[in-house]
Amino acid sequence: MASDSVILVTPRTILRPMKLSDILSVSRAANSAAVAQYMRNRFPSPYTEADAEKWIKGLLAKERPCGFAIADPKTDEVIGGIGIELGKDVDFRSAEFGYWLGEDYWGKGIMSEVGKAFAEWVLKNIRVTSEYEAGKEFTLTRLFASVLDGNDGSRRVLEKSGFVLEGIMKRGAYKHGKVMDQWIYAITQED
Protein backbone atom coordinates (compact mmCIF):
# COMPACT_ATOMS: atom_id res chain seq x y z
CA MET A 1 0.00 0.00 0.00
CA ALA A 2 1.34 3.42 -0.92
CA SER A 3 1.56 5.65 2.12
CA ASP A 4 0.35 8.64 0.08
CA SER A 5 -3.00 6.90 -0.45
CA VAL A 6 -3.83 6.95 3.28
CA ILE A 7 -6.16 9.86 4.05
CA LEU A 8 -6.29 9.41 7.83
CA VAL A 9 -4.61 7.46 10.59
CA THR A 10 -6.43 6.85 13.87
CA PRO A 11 -5.00 4.99 16.87
CA ARG A 12 -6.38 1.65 15.61
CA THR A 13 -7.15 2.11 11.90
CA ILE A 14 -6.17 3.69 8.65
CA LEU A 15 -8.60 5.21 6.17
CA ARG A 16 -7.65 4.84 2.55
CA PRO A 17 -9.22 4.42 -0.88
CA MET A 18 -10.67 1.02 -1.68
CA LYS A 19 -8.78 -1.18 -4.13
CA LEU A 20 -9.70 -4.32 -6.05
CA SER A 21 -7.49 -6.43 -3.81
CA ASP A 22 -9.94 -5.59 -0.97
CA ILE A 23 -12.75 -7.72 -2.41
CA LEU A 24 -12.24 -10.68 -0.08
CA SER A 25 -11.79 -8.66 3.12
CA VAL A 26 -14.77 -6.39 2.29
CA SER A 27 -17.06 -9.35 1.64
CA ARG A 28 -15.84 -11.07 4.82
CA ALA A 29 -16.43 -8.00 7.04
CA ALA A 30 -19.74 -6.98 5.43
CA ASN A 31 -21.29 -10.45 5.21
CA SER A 32 -23.31 -10.27 8.40
CA ALA A 33 -27.05 -9.95 8.88
CA ALA A 34 -26.30 -7.81 11.94
CA VAL A 35 -24.23 -5.36 9.85
CA ALA A 36 -26.91 -5.18 7.14
CA GLN A 37 -29.81 -4.87 9.59
CA TYR A 38 -29.77 -1.06 9.75
CA MET A 39 -28.08 -0.27 6.44
CA ARG A 40 -29.85 1.04 3.35
CA ASN A 41 -31.73 -1.60 1.41
CA ARG A 42 -29.06 -1.37 -1.34
CA PHE A 43 -26.54 -2.95 1.09
CA PRO A 44 -26.71 -6.67 0.17
CA SER A 45 -27.27 -9.46 2.66
CA PRO A 46 -25.69 -11.94 2.32
CA TYR A 47 -22.74 -9.87 1.09
CA THR A 48 -20.77 -11.83 -1.50
CA GLU A 49 -17.43 -11.29 -3.19
CA ALA A 50 -19.37 -10.26 -6.32
CA ASP A 51 -21.17 -7.59 -4.25
CA ALA A 52 -17.83 -6.33 -2.91
CA GLU A 53 -16.34 -6.24 -6.41
CA LYS A 54 -19.33 -4.29 -7.78
CA TRP A 55 -19.17 -1.77 -4.91
CA ILE A 56 -15.41 -1.26 -5.16
CA LYS A 57 -15.51 -0.88 -8.96
CA GLY A 58 -18.28 1.68 -8.53
CA LEU A 59 -16.15 3.69 -6.11
CA LEU A 60 -13.10 3.49 -8.37
CA ALA A 61 -15.11 4.62 -11.42
CA LYS A 62 -16.20 7.86 -9.76
CA GLU A 63 -14.45 11.05 -10.80
CA ARG A 64 -14.28 12.01 -7.13
CA PRO A 65 -14.20 9.04 -4.76
CA CYS A 66 -16.09 9.74 -1.55
CA GLY A 67 -16.07 6.22 -0.07
CA PHE A 68 -13.10 4.81 1.81
CA ALA A 69 -11.86 1.65 3.47
CA ILE A 70 -11.48 1.44 7.22
CA ALA A 71 -8.48 -0.89 7.43
CA ASP A 72 -6.41 -2.60 10.09
CA PRO A 73 -2.98 -0.89 9.95
CA LYS A 74 -1.14 -4.14 10.73
CA THR A 75 -2.71 -6.27 8.00
CA ASP A 76 -4.28 -3.69 5.64
CA GLU A 77 -7.46 -5.83 5.80
CA VAL A 78 -10.69 -3.88 5.37
CA ILE A 79 -12.83 -3.99 8.51
CA GLY A 80 -15.43 -1.43 7.41
CA GLY A 81 -16.30 1.42 5.13
CA ILE A 82 -17.00 5.13 5.52
CA GLY A 83 -17.93 7.89 3.15
CA ILE A 84 -20.11 10.76 2.12
CA GLU A 85 -22.65 11.38 -0.59
CA LEU A 86 -22.43 14.96 -1.80
CA GLY A 87 -25.58 17.05 -2.04
CA LYS A 88 -26.76 18.77 -5.20
CA ASP A 89 -28.37 22.08 -6.16
CA VAL A 90 -29.10 24.15 -3.03
CA ASP A 91 -27.71 21.29 -0.90
CA PHE A 92 -24.30 21.26 -2.61
CA ARG A 93 -22.50 22.32 0.61
CA SER A 94 -24.04 19.42 2.55
CA ALA A 95 -23.21 15.73 2.43
CA GLU A 96 -24.74 12.59 3.84
CA PHE A 97 -22.36 10.72 6.14
CA GLY A 98 -22.45 6.92 6.20
CA TYR A 99 -20.42 4.03 7.55
CA TRP A 100 -20.41 0.36 8.46
CA LEU A 101 -18.08 -1.76 10.54
CA GLY A 102 -17.59 -5.53 10.59
CA GLU A 103 -19.37 -7.14 13.51
CA ASP A 104 -16.12 -8.51 14.99
CA TYR A 105 -15.04 -4.90 15.66
CA TRP A 106 -18.20 -3.62 17.39
CA GLY A 107 -18.20 -2.37 20.97
CA LYS A 108 -14.54 -1.35 20.99
CA GLY A 109 -14.90 2.38 20.29
CA ILE A 110 -13.32 2.04 16.86
CA MET A 111 -16.20 3.57 14.92
CA SER A 112 -16.49 6.58 17.25
CA GLU A 113 -12.77 7.22 16.83
CA VAL A 114 -12.98 6.88 13.05
CA GLY A 115 -16.25 8.80 12.72
CA LYS A 116 -14.97 11.84 14.59
CA ALA A 117 -11.67 11.95 12.68
CA PHE A 118 -13.35 11.45 9.29
CA ALA A 119 -16.05 14.09 9.91
CA GLU A 120 -13.37 16.63 10.87
CA TRP A 121 -11.28 15.69 7.82
CA VAL A 122 -14.26 15.99 5.44
CA LEU A 123 -15.33 19.40 6.75
CA LYS A 124 -11.77 20.68 6.44
CA ASN A 125 -10.65 19.08 3.17
CA ILE A 126 -13.54 18.39 0.82
CA ARG A 127 -14.10 21.26 -1.61
CA VAL A 128 -17.22 21.57 -3.73
CA THR A 129 -18.46 23.84 -6.48
CA SER A 130 -21.95 24.98 -7.29
CA GLU A 131 -23.20 24.26 -10.76
CA TYR A 132 -24.59 27.82 -10.65
CA GLU A 133 -21.37 29.61 -9.63
CA ALA A 134 -18.76 28.24 -12.00
CA GLY A 135 -15.20 28.32 -10.76
CA LYS A 136 -16.05 29.20 -7.16
CA GLU A 137 -15.00 26.59 -4.56
CA PHE A 138 -16.45 26.09 -1.10
CA THR A 139 -15.92 23.81 1.87
CA LEU A 140 -18.82 21.72 3.12
CA THR A 141 -20.81 23.33 5.92
CA ARG A 142 -22.91 20.37 7.02
CA LEU A 143 -22.70 16.61 7.34
CA PHE A 144 -25.82 14.69 8.25
CA ALA A 145 -26.69 11.07 8.92
CA SER A 146 -29.96 9.23 9.31
CA VAL A 147 -30.23 6.33 11.73
CA LEU A 148 -33.07 3.83 11.68
CA ASP A 149 -35.04 3.50 14.89
CA GLY A 150 -33.51 0.80 17.09
CA ASN A 151 -29.91 1.34 15.98
CA ASP A 152 -28.76 2.70 19.32
CA GLY A 153 -25.11 1.82 18.65
CA SER A 154 -25.00 4.03 15.58
CA ARG A 155 -26.69 6.87 17.44
CA ARG A 156 -23.99 6.67 20.13
CA VAL A 157 -21.25 6.65 17.45
CA LEU A 158 -22.62 9.84 15.91
CA GLU A 159 -22.99 11.57 19.28
CA LYS A 160 -19.41 10.65 20.25
CA SER A 161 -18.29 11.92 16.82
CA GLY A 162 -19.73 15.39 17.50
CA PHE A 163 -23.05 15.03 15.66
CA VAL A 164 -26.18 16.50 17.24
CA LEU A 165 -29.70 15.13 17.02
CA GLU A 166 -31.74 17.48 14.84
CA GLY A 167 -34.99 15.58 14.89
CA ILE A 168 -36.88 12.41 14.15
CA MET A 169 -38.54 11.77 10.81
CA LYS A 170 -41.60 9.88 11.99
CA ARG A 171 -42.37 6.88 9.80
CA GLY A 172 -39.73 8.09 7.33
CA ALA A 173 -38.22 4.76 6.30
CA TYR A 174 -39.26 1.28 5.20
CA LYS A 175 -37.02 -1.66 6.10
CA HIS A 176 -37.65 -5.36 6.71
CA GLY A 177 -41.32 -5.01 5.80
CA LYS A 178 -42.12 -2.29 8.29
CA VAL A 179 -42.32 1.48 8.45
CA MET A 180 -39.74 2.97 10.85
CA ASP A 181 -38.69 6.31 12.29
CA GLN A 182 -35.35 7.84 11.27
CA TRP A 183 -33.21 9.83 13.68
CA ILE A 184 -31.47 12.73 11.90
CA TYR A 185 -28.06 13.84 13.16
CA ALA A 186 -25.80 16.60 11.84
CA ILE A 187 -22.53 18.37 12.45
CA THR A 188 -21.94 21.82 11.02
CA GLN A 189 -19.20 24.37 10.65
CA GLU A 190 -19.11 28.06 9.97
CA ASP A 191 -17.92 29.31 6.57
mmCIF file of C-alpha atoms in Angstrom:
data_model
loop_
_atom_site.group_PDB
_atom_site.id
_atom_site.type_symbol
_atom_site.label_atom_id
_atom_site.label_comp_id
_atom_site.label_asym_id
_atom_site.label_seq_id
_atom_site.Cartn_x
_atom_site.Cartn_y
_atom_site.Cartn_z
ATOM 1 C CA MET A 1 0.000 0.000 0.000
ATOM 2 C CA ALA A 2 1.339 3.416 -0.923
ATOM 3 C CA SER A 3 1.557 5.650 2.116
ATOM 4 C CA ASP A 4 0.350 8.635 0.082
ATOM 5 C CA SER A 5 -3.000 6.896 -0.448
ATOM 6 C CA VAL A 6 -3.830 6.949 3.277
ATOM 7 C CA ILE A 7 -6.156 9.857 4.052
ATOM 8 C CA LEU A 8 -6.292 9.411 7.834
ATOM 9 C CA VAL A 9 -4.612 7.462 10.592
ATOM 10 C CA THR A 10 -6.435 6.852 13.873
ATOM 11 C CA PRO A 11 -5.005 4.990 16.873
ATOM 12 C CA ARG A 12 -6.376 1.648 15.606
ATOM 13 C CA THR A 13 -7.153 2.107 11.901
ATOM 14 C CA ILE A 14 -6.166 3.694 8.653
ATOM 15 C CA LEU A 15 -8.597 5.212 6.170
ATOM 16 C CA ARG A 16 -7.645 4.836 2.547
ATOM 17 C CA PRO A 17 -9.216 4.421 -0.878
ATOM 18 C CA MET A 18 -10.668 1.019 -1.680
ATOM 19 C CA LYS A 19 -8.778 -1.184 -4.127
ATOM 20 C CA LEU A 20 -9.702 -4.323 -6.051
ATOM 21 C CA SER A 21 -7.492 -6.432 -3.811
ATOM 22 C CA ASP A 22 -9.936 -5.589 -0.972
ATOM 23 C CA ILE A 23 -12.750 -7.723 -2.409
ATOM 24 C CA LEU A 24 -12.236 -10.676 -0.076
ATOM 25 C CA SER A 25 -11.787 -8.657 3.121
ATOM 26 C CA VAL A 26 -14.770 -6.392 2.294
ATOM 27 C CA SER A 27 -17.055 -9.352 1.643
ATOM 28 C CA ARG A 28 -15.840 -11.068 4.822
ATOM 29 C CA ALA A 29 -16.427 -7.998 7.042
ATOM 30 C CA ALA A 30 -19.737 -6.981 5.425
ATOM 31 C CA ASN A 31 -21.287 -10.448 5.213
ATOM 32 C CA SER A 32 -23.307 -10.271 8.404
ATOM 33 C CA ALA A 33 -27.053 -9.946 8.882
ATOM 34 C CA ALA A 34 -26.304 -7.805 11.942
ATOM 35 C CA VAL A 35 -24.231 -5.365 9.848
ATOM 36 C CA ALA A 36 -26.908 -5.185 7.141
ATOM 37 C CA GLN A 37 -29.810 -4.872 9.592
ATOM 38 C CA TYR A 38 -29.775 -1.059 9.748
ATOM 39 C CA MET A 39 -28.078 -0.271 6.445
ATOM 40 C CA ARG A 40 -29.850 1.037 3.351
ATOM 41 C CA ASN A 41 -31.727 -1.602 1.405
ATOM 42 C CA ARG A 42 -29.065 -1.374 -1.337
ATOM 43 C CA PHE A 43 -26.535 -2.946 1.088
ATOM 44 C CA PRO A 44 -26.713 -6.669 0.169
ATOM 45 C CA SER A 45 -27.272 -9.455 2.657
ATOM 46 C CA PRO A 46 -25.692 -11.943 2.320
ATOM 47 C CA TYR A 47 -22.741 -9.870 1.085
ATOM 48 C CA THR A 48 -20.772 -11.830 -1.505
ATOM 49 C CA GLU A 49 -17.425 -11.292 -3.191
ATOM 50 C CA ALA A 50 -19.366 -10.257 -6.321
ATOM 51 C CA ASP A 51 -21.165 -7.594 -4.254
ATOM 52 C CA ALA A 52 -17.831 -6.326 -2.910
ATOM 53 C CA GLU A 53 -16.341 -6.238 -6.414
ATOM 54 C CA LYS A 54 -19.326 -4.290 -7.777
ATOM 55 C CA TRP A 55 -19.175 -1.771 -4.913
ATOM 56 C CA ILE A 56 -15.405 -1.260 -5.164
ATOM 57 C CA LYS A 57 -15.505 -0.883 -8.955
ATOM 58 C CA GLY A 58 -18.283 1.675 -8.533
ATOM 59 C CA LEU A 59 -16.153 3.686 -6.112
ATOM 60 C CA LEU A 60 -13.103 3.486 -8.371
ATOM 61 C CA ALA A 61 -15.115 4.621 -11.418
ATOM 62 C CA LYS A 62 -16.197 7.860 -9.759
ATOM 63 C CA GLU A 63 -14.454 11.048 -10.800
ATOM 64 C CA ARG A 64 -14.278 12.015 -7.129
ATOM 65 C CA PRO A 65 -14.204 9.035 -4.760
ATOM 66 C CA CYS A 66 -16.094 9.744 -1.552
ATOM 67 C CA GLY A 67 -16.069 6.219 -0.068
ATOM 68 C CA PHE A 68 -13.096 4.811 1.806
ATOM 69 C CA ALA A 69 -11.858 1.650 3.468
ATOM 70 C CA ILE A 70 -11.477 1.438 7.222
ATOM 71 C CA ALA A 71 -8.478 -0.894 7.431
ATOM 72 C CA ASP A 72 -6.407 -2.603 10.091
ATOM 73 C CA PRO A 73 -2.984 -0.888 9.954
ATOM 74 C CA LYS A 74 -1.138 -4.141 10.733
ATOM 75 C CA THR A 75 -2.708 -6.273 8.001
ATOM 76 C CA ASP A 76 -4.278 -3.693 5.645
ATOM 77 C CA GLU A 77 -7.459 -5.828 5.795
ATOM 78 C CA VAL A 78 -10.694 -3.884 5.367
ATOM 79 C CA ILE A 79 -12.830 -3.989 8.515
ATOM 80 C CA GLY A 80 -15.432 -1.435 7.415
ATOM 81 C CA GLY A 81 -16.300 1.420 5.130
ATOM 82 C CA ILE A 82 -16.998 5.134 5.516
ATOM 83 C CA GLY A 83 -17.927 7.888 3.148
ATOM 84 C CA ILE A 84 -20.108 10.761 2.120
ATOM 85 C CA GLU A 85 -22.652 11.379 -0.592
ATOM 86 C CA LEU A 86 -22.429 14.955 -1.798
ATOM 87 C CA GLY A 87 -25.582 17.049 -2.035
ATOM 88 C CA LYS A 88 -26.758 18.774 -5.199
ATOM 89 C CA ASP A 89 -28.373 22.076 -6.158
ATOM 90 C CA VAL A 90 -29.099 24.151 -3.031
ATOM 91 C CA ASP A 91 -27.711 21.287 -0.903
ATOM 92 C CA PHE A 92 -24.298 21.264 -2.613
ATOM 93 C CA ARG A 93 -22.502 22.315 0.608
ATOM 94 C CA SER A 94 -24.037 19.421 2.549
ATOM 95 C CA ALA A 95 -23.213 15.734 2.430
ATOM 96 C CA GLU A 96 -24.743 12.589 3.838
ATOM 97 C CA PHE A 97 -22.360 10.716 6.137
ATOM 98 C CA GLY A 98 -22.447 6.925 6.199
ATOM 99 C CA TYR A 99 -20.425 4.030 7.545
ATOM 100 C CA TRP A 100 -20.409 0.363 8.463
ATOM 101 C CA LEU A 101 -18.076 -1.760 10.539
ATOM 102 C CA GLY A 102 -17.586 -5.528 10.590
ATOM 103 C CA GLU A 103 -19.373 -7.141 13.513
ATOM 104 C CA ASP A 104 -16.116 -8.507 14.989
ATOM 105 C CA TYR A 105 -15.039 -4.899 15.657
ATOM 106 C CA TRP A 106 -18.204 -3.622 17.387
ATOM 107 C CA GLY A 107 -18.203 -2.371 20.967
ATOM 108 C CA LYS A 108 -14.539 -1.351 20.988
ATOM 109 C CA GLY A 109 -14.903 2.377 20.292
ATOM 110 C CA ILE A 110 -13.319 2.037 16.856
ATOM 111 C CA MET A 111 -16.201 3.574 14.925
ATOM 112 C CA SER A 112 -16.494 6.582 17.249
ATOM 113 C CA GLU A 113 -12.769 7.218 16.833
ATOM 114 C CA VAL A 114 -12.977 6.879 13.047
ATOM 115 C CA GLY A 115 -16.252 8.803 12.719
ATOM 116 C CA LYS A 116 -14.967 11.842 14.587
ATOM 117 C CA ALA A 117 -11.668 11.945 12.681
ATOM 118 C CA PHE A 118 -13.348 11.450 9.293
ATOM 119 C CA ALA A 119 -16.047 14.088 9.915
ATOM 120 C CA GLU A 120 -13.365 16.626 10.867
ATOM 121 C CA TRP A 121 -11.281 15.686 7.819
ATOM 122 C CA VAL A 122 -14.257 15.989 5.443
ATOM 123 C CA LEU A 123 -15.327 19.396 6.748
ATOM 124 C CA LYS A 124 -11.769 20.683 6.442
ATOM 125 C CA ASN A 125 -10.651 19.084 3.167
ATOM 126 C CA ILE A 126 -13.542 18.394 0.824
ATOM 127 C CA ARG A 127 -14.095 21.264 -1.607
ATOM 128 C CA VAL A 128 -17.219 21.568 -3.730
ATOM 129 C CA THR A 129 -18.462 23.839 -6.485
ATOM 130 C CA SER A 130 -21.945 24.983 -7.286
ATOM 131 C CA GLU A 131 -23.197 24.262 -10.765
ATOM 132 C CA TYR A 132 -24.587 27.823 -10.650
ATOM 133 C CA GLU A 133 -21.373 29.612 -9.631
ATOM 134 C CA ALA A 134 -18.756 28.242 -12.002
ATOM 135 C CA GLY A 135 -15.199 28.320 -10.763
ATOM 136 C CA LYS A 136 -16.048 29.199 -7.157
ATOM 137 C CA GLU A 137 -15.005 26.586 -4.561
ATOM 138 C CA PHE A 138 -16.454 26.090 -1.098
ATOM 139 C CA THR A 139 -15.923 23.813 1.873
ATOM 140 C CA LEU A 140 -18.817 21.723 3.121
ATOM 141 C CA THR A 141 -20.810 23.333 5.918
ATOM 142 C CA ARG A 142 -22.914 20.374 7.021
ATOM 143 C CA LEU A 143 -22.700 16.612 7.337
ATOM 144 C CA PHE A 144 -25.816 14.685 8.245
ATOM 145 C CA ALA A 145 -26.690 11.068 8.923
ATOM 146 C CA SER A 146 -29.956 9.231 9.313
ATOM 147 C CA VAL A 147 -30.232 6.330 11.727
ATOM 148 C CA LEU A 148 -33.066 3.832 11.679
ATOM 149 C CA ASP A 149 -35.042 3.498 14.891
ATOM 150 C CA GLY A 150 -33.514 0.797 17.090
ATOM 151 C CA ASN A 151 -29.914 1.337 15.977
ATOM 152 C CA ASP A 152 -28.759 2.704 19.320
ATOM 153 C CA GLY A 153 -25.115 1.816 18.652
ATOM 154 C CA SER A 154 -24.999 4.030 15.576
ATOM 155 C CA ARG A 155 -26.694 6.866 17.435
ATOM 156 C CA ARG A 156 -23.987 6.674 20.126
ATOM 157 C CA VAL A 157 -21.251 6.653 17.454
ATOM 158 C CA LEU A 158 -22.624 9.842 15.909
ATOM 159 C CA GLU A 159 -22.991 11.569 19.278
ATOM 160 C CA LYS A 160 -19.410 10.647 20.251
ATOM 161 C CA SER A 161 -18.294 11.919 16.825
ATOM 162 C CA GLY A 162 -19.734 15.385 17.496
ATOM 163 C CA PHE A 163 -23.046 15.035 15.660
ATOM 164 C CA VAL A 164 -26.179 16.503 17.243
ATOM 165 C CA LEU A 165 -29.702 15.129 17.018
ATOM 166 C CA GLU A 166 -31.740 17.481 14.837
ATOM 167 C CA GLY A 167 -34.990 15.578 14.894
ATOM 168 C CA ILE A 168 -36.878 12.413 14.147
ATOM 169 C CA MET A 169 -38.536 11.768 10.807
ATOM 170 C CA LYS A 170 -41.598 9.881 11.989
ATOM 171 C CA ARG A 171 -42.373 6.881 9.801
ATOM 172 C CA GLY A 172 -39.731 8.091 7.328
ATOM 173 C CA ALA A 173 -38.217 4.758 6.305
ATOM 174 C CA TYR A 174 -39.261 1.284 5.205
ATOM 175 C CA LYS A 175 -37.023 -1.657 6.098
ATOM 176 C CA HIS A 176 -37.650 -5.360 6.713
ATOM 177 C CA GLY A 177 -41.320 -5.012 5.802
ATOM 178 C CA LYS A 178 -42.122 -2.285 8.286
ATOM 179 C CA VAL A 179 -42.320 1.485 8.454
ATOM 180 C CA MET A 180 -39.742 2.968 10.847
ATOM 181 C CA ASP A 181 -38.685 6.307 12.286
ATOM 182 C CA GLN A 182 -35.353 7.836 11.270
ATOM 183 C CA TRP A 183 -33.208 9.825 13.678
ATOM 184 C CA ILE A 184 -31.470 12.728 11.897
ATOM 185 C CA TYR A 185 -28.061 13.844 13.163
ATOM 186 C CA ALA A 186 -25.800 16.604 11.841
ATOM 187 C CA ILE A 187 -22.534 18.367 12.447
ATOM 188 C CA THR A 188 -21.938 21.819 11.018
ATOM 189 C CA GLN A 189 -19.199 24.366 10.655
ATOM 190 C CA GLU A 190 -19.111 28.061 9.971
ATOM 191 C CA ASP A 191 -17.920 29.314 6.570
#
